[in-house]
Coordinates of C-alpha atoms and ligand atoms in Angstrom, one line a residue:
X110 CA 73.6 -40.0 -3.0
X111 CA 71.6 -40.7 -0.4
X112 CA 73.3 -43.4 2.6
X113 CA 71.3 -46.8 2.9
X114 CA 69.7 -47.1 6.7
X115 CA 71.2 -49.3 8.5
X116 CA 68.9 -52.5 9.9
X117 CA 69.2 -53.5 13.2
X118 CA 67.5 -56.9 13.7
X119 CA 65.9 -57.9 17.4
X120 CA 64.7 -61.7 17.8
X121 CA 62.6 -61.6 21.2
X122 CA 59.9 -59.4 22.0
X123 CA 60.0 -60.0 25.7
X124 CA 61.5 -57.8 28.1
X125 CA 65.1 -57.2 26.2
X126 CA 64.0 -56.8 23.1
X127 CA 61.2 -54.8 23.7
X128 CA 63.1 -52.5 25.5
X129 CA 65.7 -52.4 22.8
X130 CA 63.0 -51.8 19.9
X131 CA 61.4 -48.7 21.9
X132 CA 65.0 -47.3 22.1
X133 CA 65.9 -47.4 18.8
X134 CA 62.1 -45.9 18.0
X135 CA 63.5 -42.6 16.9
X136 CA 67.1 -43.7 15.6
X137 CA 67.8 -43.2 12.0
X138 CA 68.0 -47.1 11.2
X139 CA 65.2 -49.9 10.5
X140 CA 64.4 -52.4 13.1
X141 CA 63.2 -55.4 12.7
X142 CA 61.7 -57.5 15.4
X143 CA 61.2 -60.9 15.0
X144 CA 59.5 -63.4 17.9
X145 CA 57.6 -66.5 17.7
X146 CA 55.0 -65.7 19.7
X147 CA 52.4 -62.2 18.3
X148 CA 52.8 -61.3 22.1
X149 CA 55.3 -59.8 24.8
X150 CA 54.5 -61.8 28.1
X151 CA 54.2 -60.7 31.5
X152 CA 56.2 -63.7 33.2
X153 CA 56.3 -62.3 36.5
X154 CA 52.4 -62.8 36.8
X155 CA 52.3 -65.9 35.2
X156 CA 51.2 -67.5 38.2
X157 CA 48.1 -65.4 38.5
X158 CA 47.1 -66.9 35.5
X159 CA 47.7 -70.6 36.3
X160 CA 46.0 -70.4 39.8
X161 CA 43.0 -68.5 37.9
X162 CA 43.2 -65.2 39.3
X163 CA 44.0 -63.5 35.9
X164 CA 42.9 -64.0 32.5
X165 CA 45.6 -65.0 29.7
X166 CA 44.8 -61.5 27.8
X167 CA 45.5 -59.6 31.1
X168 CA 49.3 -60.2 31.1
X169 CA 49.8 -60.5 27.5
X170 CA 49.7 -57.8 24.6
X171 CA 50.3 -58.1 21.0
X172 CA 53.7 -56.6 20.2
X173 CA 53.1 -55.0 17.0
X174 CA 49.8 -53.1 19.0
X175 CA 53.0 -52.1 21.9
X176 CA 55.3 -50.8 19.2
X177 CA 52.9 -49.2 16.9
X178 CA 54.3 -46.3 17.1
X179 CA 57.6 -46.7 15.9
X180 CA 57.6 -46.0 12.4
X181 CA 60.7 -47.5 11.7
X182 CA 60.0 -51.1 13.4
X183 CA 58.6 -54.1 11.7
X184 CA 57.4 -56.7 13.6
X185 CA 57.6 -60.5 12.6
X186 CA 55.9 -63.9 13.6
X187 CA 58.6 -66.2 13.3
X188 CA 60.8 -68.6 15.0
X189 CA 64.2 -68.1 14.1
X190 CA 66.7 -71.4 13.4
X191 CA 69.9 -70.1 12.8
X192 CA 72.6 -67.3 12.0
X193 CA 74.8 -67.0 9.3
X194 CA 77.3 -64.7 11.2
X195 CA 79.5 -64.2 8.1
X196 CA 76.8 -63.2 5.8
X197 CA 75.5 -61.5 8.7
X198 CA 71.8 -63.2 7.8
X199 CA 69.5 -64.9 10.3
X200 CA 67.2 -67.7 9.2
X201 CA 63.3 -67.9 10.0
X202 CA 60.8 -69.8 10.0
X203 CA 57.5 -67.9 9.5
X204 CA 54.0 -69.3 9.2
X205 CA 54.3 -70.7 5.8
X206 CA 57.8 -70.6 4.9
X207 CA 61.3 -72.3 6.6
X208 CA 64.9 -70.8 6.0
X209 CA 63.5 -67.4 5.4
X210 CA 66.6 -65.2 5.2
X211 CA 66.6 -61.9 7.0
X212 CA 70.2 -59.5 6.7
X213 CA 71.3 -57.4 9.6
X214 CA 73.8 -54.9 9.7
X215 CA 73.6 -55.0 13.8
X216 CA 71.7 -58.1 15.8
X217 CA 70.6 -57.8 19.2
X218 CA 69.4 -61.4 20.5
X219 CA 67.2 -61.4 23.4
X220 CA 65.6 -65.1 23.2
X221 CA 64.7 -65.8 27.0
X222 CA 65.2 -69.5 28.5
X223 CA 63.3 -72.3 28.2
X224 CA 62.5 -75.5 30.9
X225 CA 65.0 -77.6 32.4
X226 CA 64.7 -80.9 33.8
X227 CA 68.9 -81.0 34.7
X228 CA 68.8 -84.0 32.6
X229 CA 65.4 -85.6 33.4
X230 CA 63.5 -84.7 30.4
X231 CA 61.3 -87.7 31.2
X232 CA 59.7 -85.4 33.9
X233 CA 58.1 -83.2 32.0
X234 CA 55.5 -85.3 31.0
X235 CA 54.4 -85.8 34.4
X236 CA 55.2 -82.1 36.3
X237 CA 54.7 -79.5 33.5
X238 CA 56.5 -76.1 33.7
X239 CA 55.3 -72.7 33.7
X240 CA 56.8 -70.3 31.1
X241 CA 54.6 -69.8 28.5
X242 CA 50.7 -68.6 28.3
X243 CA 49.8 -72.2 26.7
X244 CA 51.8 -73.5 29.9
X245 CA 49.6 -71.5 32.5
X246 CA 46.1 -72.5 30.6
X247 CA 47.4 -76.1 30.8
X248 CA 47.9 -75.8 34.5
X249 CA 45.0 -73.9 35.5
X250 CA 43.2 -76.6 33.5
X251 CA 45.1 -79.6 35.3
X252 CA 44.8 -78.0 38.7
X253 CA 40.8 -76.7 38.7
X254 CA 40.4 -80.6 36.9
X255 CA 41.7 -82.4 39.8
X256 CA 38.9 -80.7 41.8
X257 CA 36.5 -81.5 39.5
X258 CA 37.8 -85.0 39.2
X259 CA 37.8 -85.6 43.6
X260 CA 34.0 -84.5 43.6
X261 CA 32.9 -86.5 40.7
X262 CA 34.8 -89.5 42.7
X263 CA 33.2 -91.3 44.7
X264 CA 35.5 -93.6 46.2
X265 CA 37.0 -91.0 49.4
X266 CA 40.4 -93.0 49.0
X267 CA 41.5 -91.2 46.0
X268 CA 40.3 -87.7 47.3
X269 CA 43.8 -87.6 48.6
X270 CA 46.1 -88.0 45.8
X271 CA 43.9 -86.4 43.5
X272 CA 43.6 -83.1 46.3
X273 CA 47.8 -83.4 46.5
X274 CA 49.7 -81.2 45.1
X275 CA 53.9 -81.1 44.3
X276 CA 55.5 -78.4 43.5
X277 CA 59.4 -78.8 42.6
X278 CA 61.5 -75.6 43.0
X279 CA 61.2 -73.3 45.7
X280 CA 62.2 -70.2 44.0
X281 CA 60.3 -67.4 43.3
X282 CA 57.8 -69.2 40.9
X283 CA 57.1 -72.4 43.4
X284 CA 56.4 -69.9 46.3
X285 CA 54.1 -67.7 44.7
X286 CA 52.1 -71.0 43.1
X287 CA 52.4 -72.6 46.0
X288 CA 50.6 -69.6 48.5
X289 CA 48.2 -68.8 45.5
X290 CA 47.0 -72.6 45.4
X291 CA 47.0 -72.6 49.3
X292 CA 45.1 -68.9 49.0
X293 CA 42.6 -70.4 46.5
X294 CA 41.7 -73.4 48.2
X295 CA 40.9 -72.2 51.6
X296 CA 39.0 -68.9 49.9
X297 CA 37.5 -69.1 46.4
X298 CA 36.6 -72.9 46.3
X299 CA 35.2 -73.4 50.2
X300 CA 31.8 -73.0 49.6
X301 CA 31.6 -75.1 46.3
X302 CA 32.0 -78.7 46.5
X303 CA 30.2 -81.5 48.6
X304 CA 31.8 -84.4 48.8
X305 CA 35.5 -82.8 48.7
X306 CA 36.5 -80.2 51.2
X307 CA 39.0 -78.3 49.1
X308 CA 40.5 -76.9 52.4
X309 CA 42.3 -80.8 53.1
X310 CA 44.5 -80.2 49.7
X311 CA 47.6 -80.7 50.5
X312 CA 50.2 -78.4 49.2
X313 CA 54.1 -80.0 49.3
X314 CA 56.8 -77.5 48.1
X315 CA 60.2 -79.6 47.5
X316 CA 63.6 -78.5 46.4
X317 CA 67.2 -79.8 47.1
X318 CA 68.4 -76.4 48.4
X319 CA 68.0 -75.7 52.6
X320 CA 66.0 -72.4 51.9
X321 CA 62.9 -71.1 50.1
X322 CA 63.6 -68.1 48.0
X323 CA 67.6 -68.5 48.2
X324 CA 68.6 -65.3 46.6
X325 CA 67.1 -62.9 49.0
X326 CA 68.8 -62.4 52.5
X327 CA 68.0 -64.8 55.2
X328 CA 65.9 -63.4 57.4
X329 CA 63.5 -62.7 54.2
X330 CA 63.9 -66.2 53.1
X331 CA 62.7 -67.3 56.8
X332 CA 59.8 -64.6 57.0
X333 CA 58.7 -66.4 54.1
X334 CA 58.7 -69.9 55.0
X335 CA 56.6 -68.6 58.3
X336 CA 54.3 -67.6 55.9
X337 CA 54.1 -70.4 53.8
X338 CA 53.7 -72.7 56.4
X339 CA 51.1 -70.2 58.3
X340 CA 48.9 -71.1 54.7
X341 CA 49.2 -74.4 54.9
X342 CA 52.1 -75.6 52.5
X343 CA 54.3 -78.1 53.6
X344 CA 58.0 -77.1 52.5
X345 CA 60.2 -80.0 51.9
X346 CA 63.9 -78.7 51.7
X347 CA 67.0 -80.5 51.6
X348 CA 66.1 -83.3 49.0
X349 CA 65.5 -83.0 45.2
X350 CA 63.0 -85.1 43.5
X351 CA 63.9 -88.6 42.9
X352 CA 61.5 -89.6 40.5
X353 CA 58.3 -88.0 38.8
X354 CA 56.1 -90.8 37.5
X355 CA 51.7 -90.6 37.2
X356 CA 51.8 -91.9 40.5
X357 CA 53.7 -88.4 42.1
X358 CA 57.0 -88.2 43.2
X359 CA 59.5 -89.8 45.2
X360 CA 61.7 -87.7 47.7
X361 CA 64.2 -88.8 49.5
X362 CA 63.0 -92.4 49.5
X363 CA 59.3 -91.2 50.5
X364 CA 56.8 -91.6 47.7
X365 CA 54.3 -88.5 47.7
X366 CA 51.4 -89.2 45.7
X367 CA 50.1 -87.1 43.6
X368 CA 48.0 -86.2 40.6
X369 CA 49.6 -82.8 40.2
X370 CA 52.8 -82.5 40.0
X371 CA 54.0 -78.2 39.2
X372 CA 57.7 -77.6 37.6
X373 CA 58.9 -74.5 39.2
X374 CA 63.0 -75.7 39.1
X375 CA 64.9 -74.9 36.3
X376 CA 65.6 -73.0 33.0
X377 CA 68.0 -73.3 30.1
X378 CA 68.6 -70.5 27.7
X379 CA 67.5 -70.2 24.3
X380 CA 70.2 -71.9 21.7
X381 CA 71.5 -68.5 20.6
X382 CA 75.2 -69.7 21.7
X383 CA 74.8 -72.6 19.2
X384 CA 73.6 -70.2 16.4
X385 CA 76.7 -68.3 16.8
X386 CA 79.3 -70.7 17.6
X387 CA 79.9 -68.7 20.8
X388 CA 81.7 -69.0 24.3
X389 CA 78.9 -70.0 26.6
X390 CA 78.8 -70.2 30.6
X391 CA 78.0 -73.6 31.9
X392 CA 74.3 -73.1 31.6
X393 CA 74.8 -72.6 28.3
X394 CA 73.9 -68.8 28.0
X395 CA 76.4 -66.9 25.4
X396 CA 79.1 -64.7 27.2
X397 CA 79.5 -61.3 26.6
X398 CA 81.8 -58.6 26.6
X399 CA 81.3 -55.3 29.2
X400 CA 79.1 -54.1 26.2
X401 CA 76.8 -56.9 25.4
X402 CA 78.4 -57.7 22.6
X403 CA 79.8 -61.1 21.4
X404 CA 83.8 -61.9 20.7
X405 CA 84.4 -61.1 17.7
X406 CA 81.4 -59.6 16.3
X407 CA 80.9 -56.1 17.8
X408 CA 77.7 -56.0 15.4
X409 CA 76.0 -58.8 17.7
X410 CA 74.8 -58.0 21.0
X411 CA 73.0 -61.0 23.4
X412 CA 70.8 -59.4 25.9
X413 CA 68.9 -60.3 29.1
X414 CA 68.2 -64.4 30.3
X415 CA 70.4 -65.7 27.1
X416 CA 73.2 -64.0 27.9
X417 CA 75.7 -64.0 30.8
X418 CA 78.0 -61.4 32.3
X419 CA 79.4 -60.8 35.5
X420 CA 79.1 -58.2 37.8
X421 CA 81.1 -57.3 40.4
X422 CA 82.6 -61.3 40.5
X423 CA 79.0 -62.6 40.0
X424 CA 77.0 -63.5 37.5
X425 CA 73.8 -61.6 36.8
X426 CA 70.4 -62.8 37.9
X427 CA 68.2 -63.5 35.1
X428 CA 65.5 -60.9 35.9
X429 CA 63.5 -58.8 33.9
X430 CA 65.4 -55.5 35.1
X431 CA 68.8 -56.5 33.8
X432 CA 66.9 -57.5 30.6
X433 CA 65.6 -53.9 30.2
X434 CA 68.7 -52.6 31.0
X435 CA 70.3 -54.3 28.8
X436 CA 68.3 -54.0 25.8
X437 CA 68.3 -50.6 26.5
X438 CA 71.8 -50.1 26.5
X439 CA 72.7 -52.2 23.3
X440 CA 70.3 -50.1 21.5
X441 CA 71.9 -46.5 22.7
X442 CA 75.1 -47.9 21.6
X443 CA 74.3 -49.0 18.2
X444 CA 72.8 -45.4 17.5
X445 CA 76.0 -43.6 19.0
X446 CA 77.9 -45.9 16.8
X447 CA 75.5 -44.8 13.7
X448 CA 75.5 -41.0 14.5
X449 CA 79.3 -41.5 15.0
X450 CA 79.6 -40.5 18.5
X451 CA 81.8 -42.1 21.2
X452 CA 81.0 -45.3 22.4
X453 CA 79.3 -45.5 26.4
X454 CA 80.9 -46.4 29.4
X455 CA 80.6 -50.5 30.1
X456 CA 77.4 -51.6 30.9
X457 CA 76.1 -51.6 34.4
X458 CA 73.1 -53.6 36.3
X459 CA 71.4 -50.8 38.5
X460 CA 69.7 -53.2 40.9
X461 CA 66.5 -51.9 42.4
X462 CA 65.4 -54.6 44.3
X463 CA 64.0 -58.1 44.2
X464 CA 60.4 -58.8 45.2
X465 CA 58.3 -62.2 45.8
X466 CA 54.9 -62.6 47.1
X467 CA 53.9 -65.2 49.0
X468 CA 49.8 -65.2 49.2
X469 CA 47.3 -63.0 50.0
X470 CA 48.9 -59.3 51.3
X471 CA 52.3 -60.7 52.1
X472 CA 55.1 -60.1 50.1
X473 CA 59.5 -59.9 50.9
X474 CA 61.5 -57.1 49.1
X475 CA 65.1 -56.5 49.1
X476 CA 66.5 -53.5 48.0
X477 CA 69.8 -52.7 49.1
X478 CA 70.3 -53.3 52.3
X479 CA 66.6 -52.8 53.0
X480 CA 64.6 -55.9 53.5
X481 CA 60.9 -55.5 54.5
X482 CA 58.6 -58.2 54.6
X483 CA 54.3 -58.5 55.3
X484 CA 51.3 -56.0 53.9
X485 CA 53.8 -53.0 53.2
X486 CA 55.9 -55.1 50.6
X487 CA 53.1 -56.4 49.2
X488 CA 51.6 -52.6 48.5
X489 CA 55.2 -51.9 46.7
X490 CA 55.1 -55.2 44.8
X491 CA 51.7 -54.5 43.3
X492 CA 52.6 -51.1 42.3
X493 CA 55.4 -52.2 40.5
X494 CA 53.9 -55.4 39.2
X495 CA 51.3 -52.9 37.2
X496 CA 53.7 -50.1 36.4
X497 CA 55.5 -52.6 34.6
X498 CA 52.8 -54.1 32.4
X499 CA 53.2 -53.3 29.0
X500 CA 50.1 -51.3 28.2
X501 CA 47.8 -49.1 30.3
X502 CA 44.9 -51.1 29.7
X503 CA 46.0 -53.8 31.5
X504 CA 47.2 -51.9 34.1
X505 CA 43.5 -50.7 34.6
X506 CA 42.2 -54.3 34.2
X507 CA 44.8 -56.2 36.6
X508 CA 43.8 -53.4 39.5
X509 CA 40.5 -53.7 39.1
X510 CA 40.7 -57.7 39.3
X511 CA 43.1 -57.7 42.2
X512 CA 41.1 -55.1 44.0
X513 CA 37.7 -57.3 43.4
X514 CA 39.8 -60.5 44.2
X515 CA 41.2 -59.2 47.3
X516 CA 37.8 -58.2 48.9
X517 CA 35.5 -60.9 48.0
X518 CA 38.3 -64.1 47.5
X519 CA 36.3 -64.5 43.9
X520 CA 38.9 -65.6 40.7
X521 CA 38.5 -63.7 37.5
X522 CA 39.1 -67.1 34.9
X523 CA 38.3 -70.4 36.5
X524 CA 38.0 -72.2 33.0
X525 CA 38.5 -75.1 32.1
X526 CA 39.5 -74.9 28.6
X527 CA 39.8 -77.7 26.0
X528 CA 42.0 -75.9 23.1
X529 CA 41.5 -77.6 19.8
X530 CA 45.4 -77.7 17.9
X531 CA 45.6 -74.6 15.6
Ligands
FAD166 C1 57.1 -67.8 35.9 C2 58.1 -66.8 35.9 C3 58.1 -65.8 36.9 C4 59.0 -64.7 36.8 N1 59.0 -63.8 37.8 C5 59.8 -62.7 37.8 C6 59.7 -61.7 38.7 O1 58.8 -61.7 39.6 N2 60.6 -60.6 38.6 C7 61.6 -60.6 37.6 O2 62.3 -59.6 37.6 N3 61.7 -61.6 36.8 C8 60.9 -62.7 36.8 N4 61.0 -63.7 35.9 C9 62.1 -63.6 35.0 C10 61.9 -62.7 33.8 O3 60.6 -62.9 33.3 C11 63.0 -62.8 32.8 O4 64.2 -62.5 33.4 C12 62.8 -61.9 31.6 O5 61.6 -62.3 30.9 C13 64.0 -62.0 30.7 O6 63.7 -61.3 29.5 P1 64.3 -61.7 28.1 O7 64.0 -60.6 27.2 O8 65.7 -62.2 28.3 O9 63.5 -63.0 27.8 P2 61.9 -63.2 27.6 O10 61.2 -62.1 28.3 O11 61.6 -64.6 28.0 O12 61.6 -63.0 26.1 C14 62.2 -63.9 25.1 C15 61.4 -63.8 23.9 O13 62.1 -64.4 22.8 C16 61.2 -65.1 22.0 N5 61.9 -66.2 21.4 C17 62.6 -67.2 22.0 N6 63.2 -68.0 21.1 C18 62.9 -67.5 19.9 C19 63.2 -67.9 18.5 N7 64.0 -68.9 18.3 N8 62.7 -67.2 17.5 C20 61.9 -66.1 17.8 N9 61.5 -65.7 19.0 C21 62.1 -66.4 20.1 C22 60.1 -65.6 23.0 O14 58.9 -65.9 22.4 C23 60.0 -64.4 23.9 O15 59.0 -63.5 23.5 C24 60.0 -64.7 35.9 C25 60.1 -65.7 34.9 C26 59.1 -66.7 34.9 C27 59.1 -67.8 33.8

């Protein structure tokens, strides 16, 4: 008689559950990848996209194109709602149907984060946040509009709030839109308009905490607020936003105005710990066990942003290498488990480093206890920016635009798109 295969269901196809799907590629069971989106996303180049320097297709590929040959995986558009632990089902909604029931013999969940506003969801309206493609269009648009908007003006009273820009957060995401817009303004746009001078923008980077970049070692974080501040951006630190309203924001009692105001503070994980009913950390992401898996169900596994473990007596960062790892890892131990072999040793985060660039030929790395900072880490961060990409034709494509961009300052997508709703 022959055995049934066993299914092993992955919702995300980001960097977890990508990673997970390709490991299980040869494994005698039947995968099943469900995400909402048709496309794995590049997030760490997200920004490019936004400030115009790449195009949406050069950071984003189709997953069932990236895992087309895996003849065991099935790819799924579909948003999933819920789980049904006990019957060990998960519910979907797909493009025409809602509740869809999908059964699982192992589950690995790999669902990302979403925007935060720390309880200020009335922000969003005003200062969008970048974590999607549709985001990024919508703030290229918003940003290359307000341009637009300053020439077509004639009053020069308004050139000022309408050339203003507030970015809140100065993590990696705030510093790297914050140099690109500086980068863009005083390059690509110079030459263009006549009654603005894109050059005056003003470029305010805000956030509560008393350095930029606050993960990587000091002297890093310092090199790159020099650098910041050599472009142009004026760093705020040591006040959070008070209020975000059409008129700007208020910090510390000053009101900045502001026609653009950039979200670059805080995520939230995915509801997966609500779908299971599981212990979560105070963020909310669902805490595992030293194998990924969750208490009690050593058929469900939580990987990469959503989840949270601790290495070491800290939590891991949410960064696209401990996703990989981890997805990764849950998938090696589900097919030991299937081919009856002995289960790994606990899983462990092999950090190699942390990266942020911070405009044109500048970057910071941290690996270890090497820190390096200027036109060498910027070589190593676009190396591994493109060896990361999920497909080689994008690899090809983001050199080619980077190397064009760097010598001549010219942007490859400065649309402004109206999207009709689909
Ligand atoms: C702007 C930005 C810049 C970043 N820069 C860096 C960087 O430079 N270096 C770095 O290491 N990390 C960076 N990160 C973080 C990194 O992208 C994440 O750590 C990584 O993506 C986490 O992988 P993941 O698989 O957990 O989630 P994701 O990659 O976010 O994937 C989650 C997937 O789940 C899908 N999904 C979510 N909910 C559902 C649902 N209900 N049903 C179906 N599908 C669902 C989503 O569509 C998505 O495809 C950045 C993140 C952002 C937003």
């Amino acid at each position: 008689m022959s055995q049934r295969c066993p299914v092993v269901v992955i919702v995300g196809g980001g960097f977890g559950g990508l990673s997970a799907a390709r490991a299980l590629k040869k494994a005698q069971v039947k995968v099943i990848l469900i995400d909402r989106n048709n496309h794995h996303l590049f997030q760490p180049l997200l920004y490019q996209v936004a400030t115009s320097v790449l195009s949406p297709g050069q950071i984003g590929s189709p997953i069932r194109g990236i895992l087309r040959n895996g003849q065991n995986t099935t790819v799924i558009l579909g948003q999933v709602t819920g789980i049904d632990t006990a019957e060990r089902r998960i519910l979907v909604d797909s493009t025409d149907r809602t509740g869809v029931p999908i059964s699982y013999d192992y589950l690995i969940l790999a669902t990302g984060v979403q925007h935060s506003y720390f309880g200020h969801d009335e922000f969003e309206k005003y200062a969008p946040g970048l974590k999607s493609l549709a985001d990024a269009v919508a703030l290229r648009n918003k940003i290359l509009r307000a341009f637009e908007q300053a020439e077509a003006e004639e009053d020069p009273s308004r050139h000022r709030e309408l050339l203003t820009f507030v970015l809140v957060g100065a993590g990696p995401t705030g510093v790297e839109m914050a140099s690109a817009i500086a980068v863009m303004v005083r390059s690509t746009l110079k030459r263009e308009f006549r009654r603005i001078d894109p050059a005056s923008a003003r470029i305010v980077l805000v956030d509560m905490a008393a350095w930029v970049l606050g993960t990587f070692a000091p002297e890093l974080s310092d090199a790159a607020q020099r650098r910041l501040t050599q472009l142009g951006v004026e760093v705020r630190l040591g006040h959070g936003v008070d209020l975000i309203d059409d008129q700007g924001v208020v910090v510390a009692g000053e009101r900045i105005a502001s026609k653009t105001v950039i979200w670059t503070a805080g995520v939230a994980p995915s509801p997966a710990g609500k779908w299971l009913s599981a212990e979560t950390d105070r963020a909310g992401r669902v805490r595992v066990r030293i194998d990924l898996t969750v208490q009690d169900h050593p058929e469900i596994f939580v990987v990469g942003d959503t989840a949270s473990l601790d290495q070491d007596g800290r939590p891991l960062p949410g960064v696209a290498q401990v996703a990989m790892q981890q997805g990764r890892y849950a998938s090696n131990l589900i097919r030991r488990r299937i081919e009856g072999k002995p289960s790994p040793k606990p899983f462990r985060y092999f950090d190699k480093g942390n990266l942020a660039v911070v405009g044109k030929g500048f970057a910071i790395l941290q690996s270890g206890r090497v820190c390096l900072s200027g036109f060498l880490a910027w070589l190593v961060w676009a190396a591994v920016h493109l060896q990361f990409l999920a497909e080689s034709s994008l690899r090809v494509s983001v050199f080619v635009q980077w190397v064009w961009t760097y010598l001549t300052g010219q942007r490859g997508s400065r649309l402004i798109v109206k999207h009709h709703c689909d």
